[in-house]
Amino acid sequence: MKELIWMRHGKSDWNAAWTDDAGRALRPRGQRAAATMGRFLAAAGLAPDRLIASHAVRARDTAEGARVAGGFTASLEIDDGLYAANLPAALDLVRRQNDELGRLMVVGHEPIASGIVATLSGARVAMVTAAIAVIDLEVEAWSAVTAGCGRLRLFLPPRPLSAALDD
């Protein structure tokens, strides 16, 4: 069995200076949520073996914030195609993983985040900013990932954890 953790980027700052959409940074609230979710994943024994994020600043910073706060040993990898990916391209990213990898975490954007969860597990969730979805995939090889092959084990937005995990 493989595990996929899909996370939507944290709350972005629409008032900060940016020249294009990919350049939008996180708000302080988004930074705190990323750290909160990283600490939660570590405490739950869900540290990823591989961590991939979109090249957009808000996704990159969310992934890095979660990685550092959670003490993940996986380095952050940037996938330039994830920012504008459609659902088939996002699924291809998952399918291209090395089979030695057990748990993959991807930090990206809507509507792909909700689409991945629905496609793989059939669950309809609102992937609010910094939400995580943990999907158990009933496959032995990443290349075998197909629609309906997963079960949503956990869906969690950051708000319920904020008081308990934020410093």
mmCIF file of C-alpha atoms in Angstrom:
data_model
loop_
_atom_site.group_PDB
_atom_site.id
_atom_site.type_symbol
_atom_site.label_atom_id
_atom_site.label_comp_id
_atom_site.label_asym_id
_atom_site.label_seq_id
_atom_site.Cartn_x
_atom_site.Cartn_y
_atom_site.Cartn_z
ATOM 1 C CA MET A 1 0.000 0.000 0.000
ATOM 2 C CA LYS A 2 1.142 3.551 -0.789
ATOM 3 C CA GLU A 3 0.179 6.730 1.068
ATOM 4 C CA LEU A 4 -0.450 10.112 -0.494
ATOM 5 C CA ILE A 5 -0.671 13.299 1.528
ATOM 6 C CA TRP A 6 -2.051 16.171 -0.526
ATOM 7 C CA MET A 7 -1.891 19.625 1.026
ATOM 8 C CA ARG A 8 -3.209 22.893 -0.265
ATOM 9 C CA HIS A 9 -0.937 25.885 0.177
ATOM 10 C CA GLY A 10 -1.500 28.198 3.138
ATOM 11 C CA LYS A 11 -3.385 31.490 3.083
ATOM 12 C CA SER A 12 -1.679 33.896 0.688
ATOM 13 C CA ASP A 13 -1.175 37.619 1.050
ATOM 14 C CA TRP A 14 -3.103 39.474 -1.641
ATOM 15 C CA ASN A 15 -1.760 42.811 -0.353
ATOM 16 C CA ALA A 16 1.930 41.951 -0.638
ATOM 17 C CA ALA A 17 3.926 43.063 -3.653
ATOM 18 C CA TRP A 18 3.891 40.458 -6.424
ATOM 19 C CA THR A 19 4.208 40.633 -10.173
ATOM 20 C CA ASP A 20 2.351 37.467 -11.121
ATOM 21 C CA ASP A 21 0.077 34.992 -9.359
ATOM 22 C CA ALA A 22 2.882 32.501 -8.745
ATOM 23 C CA GLY A 23 4.767 35.203 -6.833
ATOM 24 C CA ARG A 24 2.170 35.676 -4.099
ATOM 25 C CA ALA A 25 3.643 35.021 -0.650
ATOM 26 C CA LEU A 26 1.993 33.586 2.445
ATOM 27 C CA ARG A 27 0.276 35.718 5.042
ATOM 28 C CA PRO A 28 1.530 35.230 8.610
ATOM 29 C CA ARG A 29 -1.618 33.137 9.167
ATOM 30 C CA GLY A 30 -0.576 30.900 6.246
ATOM 31 C CA GLN A 31 2.922 30.512 7.691
ATOM 32 C CA ARG A 32 1.513 29.513 11.084
ATOM 33 C CA ALA A 33 -0.910 27.040 9.481
ATOM 34 C CA ALA A 34 1.891 25.396 7.480
ATOM 35 C CA ALA A 35 3.945 24.918 10.643
ATOM 36 C CA THR A 36 0.919 23.618 12.546
ATOM 37 C CA MET A 37 0.186 21.024 9.898
ATOM 38 C CA GLY A 38 3.832 19.950 9.743
ATOM 39 C CA ARG A 39 3.916 19.428 13.514
ATOM 40 C CA PHE A 40 0.648 17.478 13.314
ATOM 41 C CA LEU A 41 1.924 15.183 10.568
ATOM 42 C CA ALA A 42 5.104 14.485 12.543
ATOM 43 C CA ALA A 43 3.170 13.814 15.760
ATOM 44 C CA ALA A 44 0.833 11.464 13.871
ATOM 45 C CA GLY A 45 3.763 9.503 12.426
ATOM 46 C CA LEU A 46 2.999 10.760 8.918
ATOM 47 C CA ALA A 47 6.280 12.384 7.912
ATOM 48 C CA PRO A 48 6.673 12.039 4.138
ATOM 49 C CA ASP A 49 9.408 10.068 2.418
ATOM 50 C CA ARG A 50 9.286 12.596 -0.421
ATOM 51 C CA LEU A 51 7.961 16.169 -0.450
ATOM 52 C CA ILE A 52 7.066 17.946 -3.684
ATOM 53 C CA ALA A 53 5.622 21.436 -4.092
ATOM 54 C CA SER A 54 4.527 23.716 -6.869
ATOM 55 C CA HIS A 55 7.012 26.443 -7.783
ATOM 56 C CA ALA A 56 4.540 29.137 -6.654
ATOM 57 C CA VAL A 57 5.956 31.025 -3.672
ATOM 58 C CA ARG A 58 2.944 30.278 -1.454
ATOM 59 C CA ALA A 59 3.139 26.525 -2.133
ATOM 60 C CA ARG A 60 6.923 26.393 -1.750
ATOM 61 C CA ASP A 61 6.791 28.309 1.530
ATOM 62 C CA THR A 62 3.942 26.146 2.834
ATOM 63 C CA ALA A 63 5.885 22.976 2.096
ATOM 64 C CA GLU A 64 9.080 24.327 3.613
ATOM 65 C CA GLY A 65 7.247 25.597 6.699
ATOM 66 C CA ALA A 66 5.627 22.194 7.238
ATOM 67 C CA ARG A 67 8.939 20.413 6.588
ATOM 68 C CA VAL A 68 10.898 22.472 9.085
ATOM 69 C CA ALA A 69 8.210 22.504 11.801
ATOM 70 C CA GLY A 70 7.626 18.766 11.410
ATOM 71 C CA GLY A 71 11.326 17.928 11.299
ATOM 72 C CA PHE A 72 10.847 15.969 8.076
ATOM 73 C CA THR A 73 14.017 14.384 6.740
ATOM 74 C CA ALA A 74 12.709 14.562 3.167
ATOM 75 C CA SER A 75 14.113 17.506 1.257
ATOM 76 C CA LEU A 76 11.771 19.830 -0.588
ATOM 77 C CA GLU A 77 11.571 19.239 -4.333
ATOM 78 C CA ILE A 78 9.981 21.786 -6.674
ATOM 79 C CA ASP A 79 7.879 20.673 -9.629
ATOM 80 C CA ASP A 80 7.412 23.483 -12.145
ATOM 81 C CA GLY A 81 4.507 21.729 -13.848
ATOM 82 C CA LEU A 82 2.379 21.398 -10.714
ATOM 83 C CA TYR A 83 1.343 25.069 -10.602
ATOM 84 C CA ALA A 84 -0.707 24.932 -13.803
ATOM 85 C CA ALA A 85 -1.322 21.181 -13.811
ATOM 86 C CA ASN A 86 -4.669 19.719 -14.721
ATOM 87 C CA LEU A 87 -5.913 16.559 -13.031
ATOM 88 C CA PRO A 88 -4.306 14.104 -15.501
ATOM 89 C CA ALA A 89 -0.932 15.856 -15.119
ATOM 90 C CA ALA A 90 -1.198 15.782 -11.317
ATOM 91 C CA LEU A 91 -2.021 12.069 -11.421
ATOM 92 C CA ASP A 92 0.984 11.519 -13.702
ATOM 93 C CA LEU A 93 3.191 13.213 -11.095
ATOM 94 C CA VAL A 94 1.981 10.662 -8.539
ATOM 95 C CA ARG A 95 2.393 7.745 -10.959
ATOM 96 C CA ARG A 96 6.012 8.687 -11.766
ATOM 97 C CA GLN A 97 7.247 8.053 -8.219
ATOM 98 C CA ASN A 98 9.847 5.424 -7.398
ATOM 99 C CA ASP A 99 8.225 2.341 -5.881
ATOM 100 C CA GLU A 100 10.701 2.322 -2.979
ATOM 101 C CA LEU A 101 8.839 5.402 -1.757
ATOM 102 C CA GLY A 102 6.011 4.632 0.664
ATOM 103 C CA ARG A 103 4.579 8.053 1.558
ATOM 104 C CA LEU A 104 4.454 11.012 -0.823
ATOM 105 C CA MET A 105 3.411 14.526 0.158
ATOM 106 C CA VAL A 106 2.437 17.080 -2.474
ATOM 107 C CA VAL A 107 1.711 20.753 -1.781
ATOM 108 C CA GLY A 108 -0.311 22.426 -4.506
ATOM 109 C CA HIS A 109 -3.377 24.414 -5.423
ATOM 110 C CA GLU A 110 -7.103 24.265 -5.960
ATOM 111 C CA PRO A 111 -9.015 22.942 -7.797
ATOM 112 C CA ILE A 112 -6.493 20.126 -8.275
ATOM 113 C CA ALA A 113 -6.270 19.380 -4.528
ATOM 114 C CA SER A 114 -10.016 18.651 -4.259
ATOM 115 C CA GLY A 115 -9.937 16.898 -7.614
ATOM 116 C CA ILE A 116 -7.172 14.501 -6.568
ATOM 117 C CA VAL A 117 -9.007 13.582 -3.369
ATOM 118 C CA ALA A 118 -12.292 13.021 -5.210
ATOM 119 C CA THR A 119 -10.717 11.091 -8.068
ATOM 120 C CA LEU A 120 -8.658 8.755 -5.934
ATOM 121 C CA SER A 121 -11.047 8.204 -3.019
ATOM 122 C CA GLY A 122 -14.496 9.341 -4.129
ATOM 123 C CA ALA A 123 -14.616 11.714 -1.126
ATOM 124 C CA ARG A 124 -15.795 15.270 -1.648
ATOM 125 C CA VAL A 125 -13.924 17.663 0.622
ATOM 126 C CA ALA A 126 -13.351 21.408 0.622
ATOM 127 C CA MET A 127 -9.587 21.766 0.496
ATOM 128 C CA VAL A 128 -9.354 25.065 2.339
ATOM 129 C CA THR A 129 -5.955 26.705 2.627
ATOM 130 C CA ALA A 130 -3.386 24.515 4.427
ATOM 131 C CA ALA A 131 -5.790 21.540 4.631
ATOM 132 C CA ILE A 132 -4.342 18.050 4.345
ATOM 133 C CA ALA A 133 -5.861 14.899 2.924
ATOM 134 C CA VAL A 134 -4.204 11.552 3.653
ATOM 135 C CA ILE A 135 -5.188 8.911 1.125
ATOM 136 C CA ASP A 136 -4.359 5.227 1.482
ATOM 137 C CA LEU A 137 -3.779 3.876 -2.008
ATOM 138 C CA GLU A 138 -4.544 0.195 -2.515
ATOM 139 C CA VAL A 139 -1.624 -0.301 -4.896
ATOM 140 C CA GLU A 140 1.877 -1.726 -4.613
ATOM 141 C CA ALA A 141 3.301 0.450 -7.397
ATOM 142 C CA TRP A 142 2.797 4.174 -7.915
ATOM 143 C CA SER A 143 2.327 3.533 -11.622
ATOM 144 C CA ALA A 144 -0.840 1.585 -10.756
ATOM 145 C CA VAL A 145 -2.606 4.595 -9.216
ATOM 146 C CA THR A 146 -6.021 4.974 -10.851
ATOM 147 C CA ALA A 147 -9.355 6.586 -10.094
ATOM 148 C CA GLY A 148 -11.006 4.966 -7.092
ATOM 149 C CA CYS A 149 -7.912 3.099 -5.886
ATOM 150 C CA GLY A 150 -7.735 4.993 -2.607
ATOM 151 C CA ARG A 151 -9.493 5.576 0.675
ATOM 152 C CA LEU A 152 -9.485 8.933 2.429
ATOM 153 C CA ARG A 153 -8.044 8.130 5.846
ATOM 154 C CA LEU A 154 -7.824 11.675 7.133
ATOM 155 C CA PHE A 155 -8.980 15.112 6.101
ATOM 156 C CA LEU A 156 -7.976 17.994 8.317
ATOM 157 C CA PRO A 157 -8.063 21.759 7.913
ATOM 158 C CA PRO A 158 -5.620 23.652 10.156
ATOM 159 C CA ARG A 159 -8.140 25.571 12.253
ATOM 160 C CA PRO A 160 -9.012 22.761 14.723
ATOM 161 C CA LEU A 161 -5.297 22.321 15.462
ATOM 162 C CA SER A 162 -4.302 25.968 15.794
ATOM 163 C CA ALA A 163 -4.893 26.363 19.525
ATOM 164 C CA ALA A 164 -3.394 22.994 20.388
ATOM 165 C CA LEU A 165 -0.221 23.133 18.283
ATOM 166 C CA ASP A 166 0.660 26.776 17.644
ATOM 167 C CA ASP A 167 3.356 28.257 19.871
#
